[in-house]
C-alpha positions as a printed NumPy array, in Angstrom:
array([[ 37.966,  82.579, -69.14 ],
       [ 38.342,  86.414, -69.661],
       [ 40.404,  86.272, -72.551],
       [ 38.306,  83.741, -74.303],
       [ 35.583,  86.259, -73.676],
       [ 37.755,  88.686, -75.447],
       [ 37.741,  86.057, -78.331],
       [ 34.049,  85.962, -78.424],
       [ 33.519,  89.48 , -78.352],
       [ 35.776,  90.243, -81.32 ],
       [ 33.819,  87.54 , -83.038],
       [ 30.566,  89.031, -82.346],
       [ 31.886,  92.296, -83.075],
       [ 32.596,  91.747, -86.793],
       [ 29.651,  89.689, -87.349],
       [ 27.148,  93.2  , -86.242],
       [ 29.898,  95.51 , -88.271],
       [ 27.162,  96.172, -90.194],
       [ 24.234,  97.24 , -87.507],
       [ 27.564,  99.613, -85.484],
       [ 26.135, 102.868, -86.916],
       [ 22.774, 101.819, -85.013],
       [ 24.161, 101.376, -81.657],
       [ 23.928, 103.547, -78.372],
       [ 26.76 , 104.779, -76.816],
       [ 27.569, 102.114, -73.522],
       [ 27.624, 104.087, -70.617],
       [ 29.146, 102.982, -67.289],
       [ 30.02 , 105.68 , -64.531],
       [ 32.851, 107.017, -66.095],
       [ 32.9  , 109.458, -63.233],
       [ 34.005, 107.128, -60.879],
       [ 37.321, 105.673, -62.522],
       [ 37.729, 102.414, -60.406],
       [ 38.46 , 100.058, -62.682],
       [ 37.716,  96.722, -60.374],
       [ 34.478,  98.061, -59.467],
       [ 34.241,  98.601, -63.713],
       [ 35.534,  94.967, -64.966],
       [ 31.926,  94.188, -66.948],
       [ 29.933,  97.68 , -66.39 ],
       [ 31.151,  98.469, -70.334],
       [ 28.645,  94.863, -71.335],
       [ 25.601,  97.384, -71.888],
       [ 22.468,  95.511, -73.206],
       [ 21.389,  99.188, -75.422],
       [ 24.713,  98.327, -77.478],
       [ 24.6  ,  96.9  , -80.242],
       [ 28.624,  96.434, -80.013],
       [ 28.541,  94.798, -76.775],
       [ 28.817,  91.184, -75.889],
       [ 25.405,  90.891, -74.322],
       [ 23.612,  92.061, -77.157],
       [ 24.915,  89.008, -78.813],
       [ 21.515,  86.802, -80.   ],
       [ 20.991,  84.143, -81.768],
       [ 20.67 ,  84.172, -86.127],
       [ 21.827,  82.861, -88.638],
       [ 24.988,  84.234, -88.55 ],
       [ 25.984,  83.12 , -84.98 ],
       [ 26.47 ,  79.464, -84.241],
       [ 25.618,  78.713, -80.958],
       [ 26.409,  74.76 , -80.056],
       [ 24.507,  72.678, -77.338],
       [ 26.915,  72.59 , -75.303],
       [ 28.778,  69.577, -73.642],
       [ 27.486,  66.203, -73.47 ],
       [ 25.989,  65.507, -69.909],
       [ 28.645,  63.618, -67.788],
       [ 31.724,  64.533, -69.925],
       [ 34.152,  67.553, -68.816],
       [ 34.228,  70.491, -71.449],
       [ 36.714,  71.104, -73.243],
       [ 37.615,  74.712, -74.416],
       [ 35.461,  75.015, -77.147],
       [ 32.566,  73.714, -75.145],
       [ 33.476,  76.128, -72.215],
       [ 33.118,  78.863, -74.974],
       [ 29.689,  77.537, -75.888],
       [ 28.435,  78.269, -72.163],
       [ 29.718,  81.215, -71.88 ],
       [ 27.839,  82.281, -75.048],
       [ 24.542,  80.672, -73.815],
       [ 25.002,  82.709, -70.608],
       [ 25.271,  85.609, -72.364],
       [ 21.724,  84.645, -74.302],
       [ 19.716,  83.41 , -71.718],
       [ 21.481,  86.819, -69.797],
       [ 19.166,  88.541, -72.715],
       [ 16.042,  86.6  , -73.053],
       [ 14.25 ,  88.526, -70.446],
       [ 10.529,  89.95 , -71.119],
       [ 10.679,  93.751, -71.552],
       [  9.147,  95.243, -68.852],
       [  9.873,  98.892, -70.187],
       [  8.688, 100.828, -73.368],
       [ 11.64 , 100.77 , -75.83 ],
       [ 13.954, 104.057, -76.2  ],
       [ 12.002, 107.139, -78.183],
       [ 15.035, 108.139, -80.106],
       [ 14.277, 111.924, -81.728],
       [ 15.974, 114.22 , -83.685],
       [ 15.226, 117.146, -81.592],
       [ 16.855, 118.112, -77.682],
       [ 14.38 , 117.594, -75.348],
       [ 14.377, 120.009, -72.318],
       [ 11.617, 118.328, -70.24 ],
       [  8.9  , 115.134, -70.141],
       [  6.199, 115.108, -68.093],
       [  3.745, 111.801, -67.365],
       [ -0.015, 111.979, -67.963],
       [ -1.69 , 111.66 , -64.291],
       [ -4.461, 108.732, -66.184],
       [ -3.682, 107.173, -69.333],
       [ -0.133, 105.533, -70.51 ],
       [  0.774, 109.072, -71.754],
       [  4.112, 111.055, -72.266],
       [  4.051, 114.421, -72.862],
       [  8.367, 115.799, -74.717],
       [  8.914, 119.363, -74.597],
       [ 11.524, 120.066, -77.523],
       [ 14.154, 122.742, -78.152],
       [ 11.934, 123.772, -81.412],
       [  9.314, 125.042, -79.197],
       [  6.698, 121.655, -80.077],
       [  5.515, 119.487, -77.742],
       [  5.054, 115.82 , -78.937],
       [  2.291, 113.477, -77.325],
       [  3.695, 109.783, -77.323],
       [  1.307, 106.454, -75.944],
       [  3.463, 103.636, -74.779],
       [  3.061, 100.527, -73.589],
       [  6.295,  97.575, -72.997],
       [  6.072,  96.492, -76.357],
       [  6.253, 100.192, -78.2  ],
       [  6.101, 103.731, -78.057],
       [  3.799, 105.846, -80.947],
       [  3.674, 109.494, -81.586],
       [  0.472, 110.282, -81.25 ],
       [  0.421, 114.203, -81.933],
       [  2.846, 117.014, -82.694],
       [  1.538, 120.338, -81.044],
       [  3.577, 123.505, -82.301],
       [  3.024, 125.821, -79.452],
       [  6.003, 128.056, -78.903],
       [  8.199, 129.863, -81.133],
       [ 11.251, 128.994, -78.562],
       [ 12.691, 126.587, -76.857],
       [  9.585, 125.185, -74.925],
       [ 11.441, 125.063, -71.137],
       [  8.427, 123.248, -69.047],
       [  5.383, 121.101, -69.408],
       [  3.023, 119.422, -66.94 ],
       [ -0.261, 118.199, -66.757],
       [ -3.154, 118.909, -64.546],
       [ -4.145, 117.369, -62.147],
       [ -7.117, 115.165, -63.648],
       [ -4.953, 115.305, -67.166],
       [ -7.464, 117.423, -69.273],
       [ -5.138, 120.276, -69.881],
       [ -1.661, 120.726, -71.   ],
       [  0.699, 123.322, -69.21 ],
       [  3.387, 124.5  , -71.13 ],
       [  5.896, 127.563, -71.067],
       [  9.073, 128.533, -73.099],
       [ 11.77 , 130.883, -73.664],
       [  8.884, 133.397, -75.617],
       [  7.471, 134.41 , -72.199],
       [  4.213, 132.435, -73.27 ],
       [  2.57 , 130.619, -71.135],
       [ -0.141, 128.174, -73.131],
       [ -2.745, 125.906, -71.578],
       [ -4.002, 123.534, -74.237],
       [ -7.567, 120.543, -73.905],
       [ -5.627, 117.311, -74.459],
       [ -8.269, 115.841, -76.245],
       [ -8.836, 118.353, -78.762],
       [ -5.709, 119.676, -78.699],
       [ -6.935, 123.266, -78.856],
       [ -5.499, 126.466, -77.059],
       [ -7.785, 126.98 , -74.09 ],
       [ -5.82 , 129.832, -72.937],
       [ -2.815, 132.029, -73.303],
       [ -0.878, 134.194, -71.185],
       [  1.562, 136.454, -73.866],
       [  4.758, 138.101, -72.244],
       [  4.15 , 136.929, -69.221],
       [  7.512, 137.644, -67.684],
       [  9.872, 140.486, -68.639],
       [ 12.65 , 137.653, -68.561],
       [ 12.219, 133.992, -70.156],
       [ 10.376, 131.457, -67.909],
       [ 12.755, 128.547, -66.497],
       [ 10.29 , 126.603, -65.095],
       [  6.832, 125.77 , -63.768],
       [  4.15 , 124.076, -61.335],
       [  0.88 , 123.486, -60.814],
       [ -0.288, 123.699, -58.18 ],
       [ -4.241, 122.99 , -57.535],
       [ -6.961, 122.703, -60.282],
       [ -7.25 , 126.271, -60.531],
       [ -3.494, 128.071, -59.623],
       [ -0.123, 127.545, -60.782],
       [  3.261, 129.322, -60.737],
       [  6.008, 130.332, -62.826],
       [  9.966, 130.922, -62.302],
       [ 11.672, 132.905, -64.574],
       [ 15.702, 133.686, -65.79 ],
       [ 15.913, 136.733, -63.481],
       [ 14.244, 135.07 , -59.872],
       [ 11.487, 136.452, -60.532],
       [  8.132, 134.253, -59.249],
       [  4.58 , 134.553, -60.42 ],
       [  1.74 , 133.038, -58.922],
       [ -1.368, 132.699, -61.472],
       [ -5.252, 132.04 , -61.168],
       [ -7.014, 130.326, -63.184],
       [-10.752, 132.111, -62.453],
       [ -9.257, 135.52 , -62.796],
       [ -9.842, 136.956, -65.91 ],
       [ -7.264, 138.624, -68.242],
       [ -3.448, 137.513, -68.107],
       [ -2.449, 139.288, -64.39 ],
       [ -0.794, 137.369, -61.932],
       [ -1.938, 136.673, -58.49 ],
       [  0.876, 138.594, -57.375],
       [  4.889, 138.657, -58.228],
       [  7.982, 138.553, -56.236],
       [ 11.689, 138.866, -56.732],
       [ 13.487, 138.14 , -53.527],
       [ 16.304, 135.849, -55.902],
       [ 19.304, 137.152, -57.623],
       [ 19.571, 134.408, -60.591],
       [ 16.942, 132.065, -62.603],
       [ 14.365, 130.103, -60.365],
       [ 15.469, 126.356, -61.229],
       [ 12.752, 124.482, -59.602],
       [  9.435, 125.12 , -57.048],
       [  7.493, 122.374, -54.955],
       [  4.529, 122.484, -52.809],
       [  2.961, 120.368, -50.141],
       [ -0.856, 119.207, -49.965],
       [ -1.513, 122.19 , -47.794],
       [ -0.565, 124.451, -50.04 ],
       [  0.509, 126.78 , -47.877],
       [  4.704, 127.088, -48.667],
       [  5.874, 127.435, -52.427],
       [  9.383, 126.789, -52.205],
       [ 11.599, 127.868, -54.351],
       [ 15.262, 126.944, -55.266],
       [ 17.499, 129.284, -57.657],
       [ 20.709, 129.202, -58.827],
       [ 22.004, 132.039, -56.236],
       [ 22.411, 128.864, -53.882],
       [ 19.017, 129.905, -51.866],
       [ 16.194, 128.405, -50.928],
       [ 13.379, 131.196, -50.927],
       [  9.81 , 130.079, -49.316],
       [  6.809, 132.156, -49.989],
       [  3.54 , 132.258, -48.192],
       [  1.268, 131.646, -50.748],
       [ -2.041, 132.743, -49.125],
       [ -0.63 , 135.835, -47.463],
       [  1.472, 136.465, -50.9  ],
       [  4.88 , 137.431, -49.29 ],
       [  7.623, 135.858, -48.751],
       [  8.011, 133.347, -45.951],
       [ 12.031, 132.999, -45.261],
       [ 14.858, 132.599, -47.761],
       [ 17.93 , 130.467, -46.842],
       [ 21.376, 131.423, -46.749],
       [ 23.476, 131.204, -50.086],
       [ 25.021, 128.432, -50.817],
       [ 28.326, 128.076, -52.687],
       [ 26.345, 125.868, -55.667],
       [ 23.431, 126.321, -57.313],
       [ 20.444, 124.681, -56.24 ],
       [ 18.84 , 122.652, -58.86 ],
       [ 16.266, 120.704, -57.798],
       [ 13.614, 119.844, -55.365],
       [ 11.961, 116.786, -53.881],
       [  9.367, 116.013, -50.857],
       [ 10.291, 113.143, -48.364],
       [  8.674, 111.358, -45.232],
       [  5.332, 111.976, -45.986],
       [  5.798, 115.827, -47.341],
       [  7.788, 116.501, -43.431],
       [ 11.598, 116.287, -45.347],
       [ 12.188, 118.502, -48.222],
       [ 15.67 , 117.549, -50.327],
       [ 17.391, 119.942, -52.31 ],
       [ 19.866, 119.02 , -54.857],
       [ 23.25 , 121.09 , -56.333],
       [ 25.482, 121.955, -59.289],
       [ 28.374, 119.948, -57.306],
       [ 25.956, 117.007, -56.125],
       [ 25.58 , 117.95 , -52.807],
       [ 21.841, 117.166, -51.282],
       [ 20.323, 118.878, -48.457],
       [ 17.654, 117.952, -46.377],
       [ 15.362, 120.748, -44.749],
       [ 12.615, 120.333, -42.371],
       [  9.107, 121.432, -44.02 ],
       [  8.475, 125.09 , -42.701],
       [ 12.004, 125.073, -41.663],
       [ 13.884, 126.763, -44.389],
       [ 16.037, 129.322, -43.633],
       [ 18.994, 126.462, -42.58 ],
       [ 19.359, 122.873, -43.682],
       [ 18.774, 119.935, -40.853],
       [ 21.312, 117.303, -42.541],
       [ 23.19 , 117.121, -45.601],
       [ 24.653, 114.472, -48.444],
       [ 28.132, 114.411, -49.632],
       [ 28.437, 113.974, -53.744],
       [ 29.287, 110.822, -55.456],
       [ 30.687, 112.865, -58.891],
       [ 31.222, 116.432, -57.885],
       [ 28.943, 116.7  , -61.014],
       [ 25.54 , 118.966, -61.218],
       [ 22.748, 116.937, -60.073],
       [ 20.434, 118.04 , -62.601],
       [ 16.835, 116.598, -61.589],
       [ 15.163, 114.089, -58.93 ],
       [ 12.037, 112.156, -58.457],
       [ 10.648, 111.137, -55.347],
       [ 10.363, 107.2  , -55.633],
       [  8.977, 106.274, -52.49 ],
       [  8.718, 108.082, -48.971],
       [ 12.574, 107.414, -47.9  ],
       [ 14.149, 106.76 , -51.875],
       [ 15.039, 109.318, -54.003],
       [ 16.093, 108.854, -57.639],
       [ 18.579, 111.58 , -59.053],
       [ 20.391, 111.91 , -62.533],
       [ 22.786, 114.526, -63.673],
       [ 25.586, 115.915, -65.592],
       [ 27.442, 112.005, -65.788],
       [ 24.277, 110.701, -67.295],
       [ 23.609, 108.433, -64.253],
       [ 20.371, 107.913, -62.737],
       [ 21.161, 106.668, -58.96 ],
       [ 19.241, 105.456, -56.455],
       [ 19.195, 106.635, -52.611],
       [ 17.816, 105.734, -49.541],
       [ 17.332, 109.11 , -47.991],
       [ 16.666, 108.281, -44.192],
       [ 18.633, 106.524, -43.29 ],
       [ 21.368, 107.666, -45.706],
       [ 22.192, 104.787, -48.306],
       [ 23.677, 104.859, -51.71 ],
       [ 21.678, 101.811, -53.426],
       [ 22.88 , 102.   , -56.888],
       [ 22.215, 102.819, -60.735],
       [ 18.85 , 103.14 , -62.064],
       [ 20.314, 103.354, -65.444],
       [ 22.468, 105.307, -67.702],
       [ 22.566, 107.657, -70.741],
       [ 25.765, 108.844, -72.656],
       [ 25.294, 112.142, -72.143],
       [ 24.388, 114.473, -69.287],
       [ 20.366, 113.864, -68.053],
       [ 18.701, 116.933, -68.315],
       [ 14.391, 115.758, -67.23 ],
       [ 13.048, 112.676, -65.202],
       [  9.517, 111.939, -64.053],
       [  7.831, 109.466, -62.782],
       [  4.617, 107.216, -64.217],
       [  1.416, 107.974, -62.991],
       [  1.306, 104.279, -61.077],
       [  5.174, 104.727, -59.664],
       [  6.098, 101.874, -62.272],
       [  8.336, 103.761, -64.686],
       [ 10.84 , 106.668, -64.543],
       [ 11.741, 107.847, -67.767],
       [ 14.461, 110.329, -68.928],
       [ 15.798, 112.841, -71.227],
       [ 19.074, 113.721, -72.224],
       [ 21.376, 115.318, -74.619],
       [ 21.993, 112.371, -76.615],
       [ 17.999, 113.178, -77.58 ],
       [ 16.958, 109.628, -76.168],
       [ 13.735, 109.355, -73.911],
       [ 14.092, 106.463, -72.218],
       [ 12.316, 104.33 , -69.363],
       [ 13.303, 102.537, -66.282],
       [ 10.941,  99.773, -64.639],
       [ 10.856, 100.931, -60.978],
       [  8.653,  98.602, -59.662],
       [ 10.88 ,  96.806, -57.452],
       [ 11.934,  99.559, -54.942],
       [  8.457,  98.832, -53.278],
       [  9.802,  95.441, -51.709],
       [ 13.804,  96.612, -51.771],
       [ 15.476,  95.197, -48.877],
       [ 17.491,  98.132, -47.643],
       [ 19.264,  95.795, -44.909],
       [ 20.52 ,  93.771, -48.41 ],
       [ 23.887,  92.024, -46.954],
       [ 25.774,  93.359, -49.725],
       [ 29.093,  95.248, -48.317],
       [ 31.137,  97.965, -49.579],
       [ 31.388, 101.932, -49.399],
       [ 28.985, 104.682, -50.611],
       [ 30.677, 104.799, -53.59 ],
       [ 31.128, 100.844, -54.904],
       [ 27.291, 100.87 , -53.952],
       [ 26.674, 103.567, -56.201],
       [ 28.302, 101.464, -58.843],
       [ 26.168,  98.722, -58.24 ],
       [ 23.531,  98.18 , -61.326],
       [ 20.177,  97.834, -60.255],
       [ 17.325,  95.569, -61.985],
       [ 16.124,  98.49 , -64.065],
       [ 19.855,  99.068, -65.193],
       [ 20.665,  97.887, -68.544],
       [ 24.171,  97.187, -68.064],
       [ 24.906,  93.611, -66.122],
       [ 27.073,  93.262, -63.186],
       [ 29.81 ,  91.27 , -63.3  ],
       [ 28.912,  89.236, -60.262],
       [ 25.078,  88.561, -61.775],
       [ 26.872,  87.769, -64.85 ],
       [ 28.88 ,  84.582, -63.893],
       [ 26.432,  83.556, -61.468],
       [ 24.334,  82.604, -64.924],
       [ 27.609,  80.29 , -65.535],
       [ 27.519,  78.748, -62.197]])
């Protein structure tokens, strides 16, 4: 049966010779090199070359099959395999398409109300697309920066754009009218890395050097709160809880550095760690804070407990683990330098699979305003989406066996690549 596939797919393939300078790059996880957990993770549904993009035209002759009662022969056999690979297809799209752009985008960031998505490019624009499952449409192009434009988020009810960029600048623009409401110029002696918001009125900024700025929205003029530098190298990510109490802050020293936001000081800083920490994420009902690392190690620290981790995750890739969205209170979704997004169950500790894939390294994910989508950036400059909904009624006691790592393989529903064992099941 697998070399008549072969057949088929060499069939297919120079029928679409024509659309091959249109297709994505398929993308199974290359970083994990066992090739019988990798038989049919190549058949990715965003390639154009691949056998399950195969649909029916007038170019492709797809029989009806074998006459009921009577055995198939082998061209008949070939006939259901290619009707499989259809009706594998045929699915409503429950996902905007791909925004495909000819600009990097550094980071994407959700609108809080309406079906928003908000690209911050390397050109120093930011560019407003509306989506819905049927299409994506640029809505606005608004040239803010005159560098690389590093972060971007919303506030909280959505009326005002955050954004800040290698310049220094830090620009909060109305939405609506897309007017500069405000503008704080050379901010930072060193280039801004990245950004929060915290509450309708403060927010807080991380730049190159560790340097962290904490910012007020009723105070006139363009002075900080106050300022600290208690890290040695850039500030890659900060999170808060509901209290807003803690601003922690990871940096690529390998420390975790807390500050007491009401008392401006610092709270406690971690020890160093021998990676980079690169991301942040709030578990267990804001009580479990995860960090992520440049090797893909992930540490769990108790809120208000940071000066030593309480548990910690091997990694899958000994890759960077570049960025990570809370999905629910125990599952975390993180994507990285293998362009895999992977899904986790964080207590207990449970590898569940692949979200989905890029070709290149992931460098941005967020998460829809109703916990539906994910969507993602990478250095192929693709922004593309991942229907989520069905981690909300994921059976985590799921009978399926194997290791950490063959789970990790496994391709979820959002995936766009099959799995070989959902694959000929369709046969069956």
């Amino acid at each position: 049966m697998i070399l008549e596939m072969g057949r088929l797919k060499d069939d297919f393939l120079r029928d679409d010779e024509s659309d091959s300078s249109d297709s994505d790059v398929s993308m199974s996880d290359s970083s994990d090199s066992d090739s019988d957990d990798n038989d049919f993770d190549q058949y990715d549904s965003d390639s154009n070359d691949g056998i399950l993009d195969a649909e029916p035209s007038s170019s492709v002759n797809v029989p009806g099959g074998s006459q009921e009662g009577l055995p198939l022969n082998e061209d008949d056999e070939e006939d259901e395999v290619v009707k499989a690979i259809i009706r594998s297809r045929e699915q409503h799209s429950d996902h905007p398409p791909d925004i495909k752009l000819d600009d990097f985008i550094i980071d994407i960031s959700f609108h809080p109300v309406k079906n928003l998505i908000a690209l911050a490019s390397m050109s120093g624009d930011v560019l407003l697309y509306k989506y819905d499952n049927a299409a994506t449409e640029l809505v606005s192009t608004l040239e803010l920066h005159m560098k690389a434009c590093r972060d971007i988020e919303f506030s909280e009810d959505g009326k005002t754009l955050f954004s800040t960029a290698k310049d220094k600048s830090i620009m909060l623009t109305d939405v609506e009218t897309e007017k500069l409401c405000r503008l704080y110029e050379n901010s930072h002696e060193e280039p801004i890395y990245t950004m929060t918001v915290i509450d309708e009125n403060q927010f807080a900024t991380g730049d190159d050097s560790g340097t962290v700025k904490l910012w007020d929205l009723r105070q006139k003029g363009d002075t900080p709160l106050f300022s600290l530098k208690e890290m040695e190298d850039y500030v890659s990510a900060m999170v808060t809880t509901s209290e807003k109490k803690y601003l922690a802050c990871a940096s690529g020293d390998g420390s975790l550095t807390t500050l007491n936001m009401p008392a401006r000081k610092m709270h406690v800083q971690s020890e160093e760690y021998e990676q980079e920490l690169t991301c942040l994420g709030l578990f267990k009902s804001e009580s479990k804070l995860l960090a992520g690392s440049s090797k893909g190690r992930m540490y769990v620290f108790n809120w208000g407990e940071f000066g030593l981790h309480s548990d910690e995750f091997p990694s899958l890739t000994k890759k960077s683990m570049n960025c990570m969205v809370p999905i629910t209170e125990n599952i975390v979704v993180t994507a990285g330098e293998d362009g895999i997004l992977r899904a986790t169950n964080v207590f207990p500790y449970r590898h569940l699979g692949v979200v989905g894939q890029h070709s290149m390294s992931v460098e941005a994910t967020d998460v829809s305003n109703n916990g539906s989508l994910i969507a993602s950036t990478s250095h192929d400059n693709d922004v593309k989406f991942w229907n989520v909904e069905y981690f909300e009624t994921l059976n985590n006691t799921d009978s399926r066996k194997g290791n950490g790592k063959k789970l990790s393989k496994y391709n979820l529903p959002s995936s766009k690549v099959n799995n070989a064992s959902d694959f000929f099941s369709d046969l069956c």
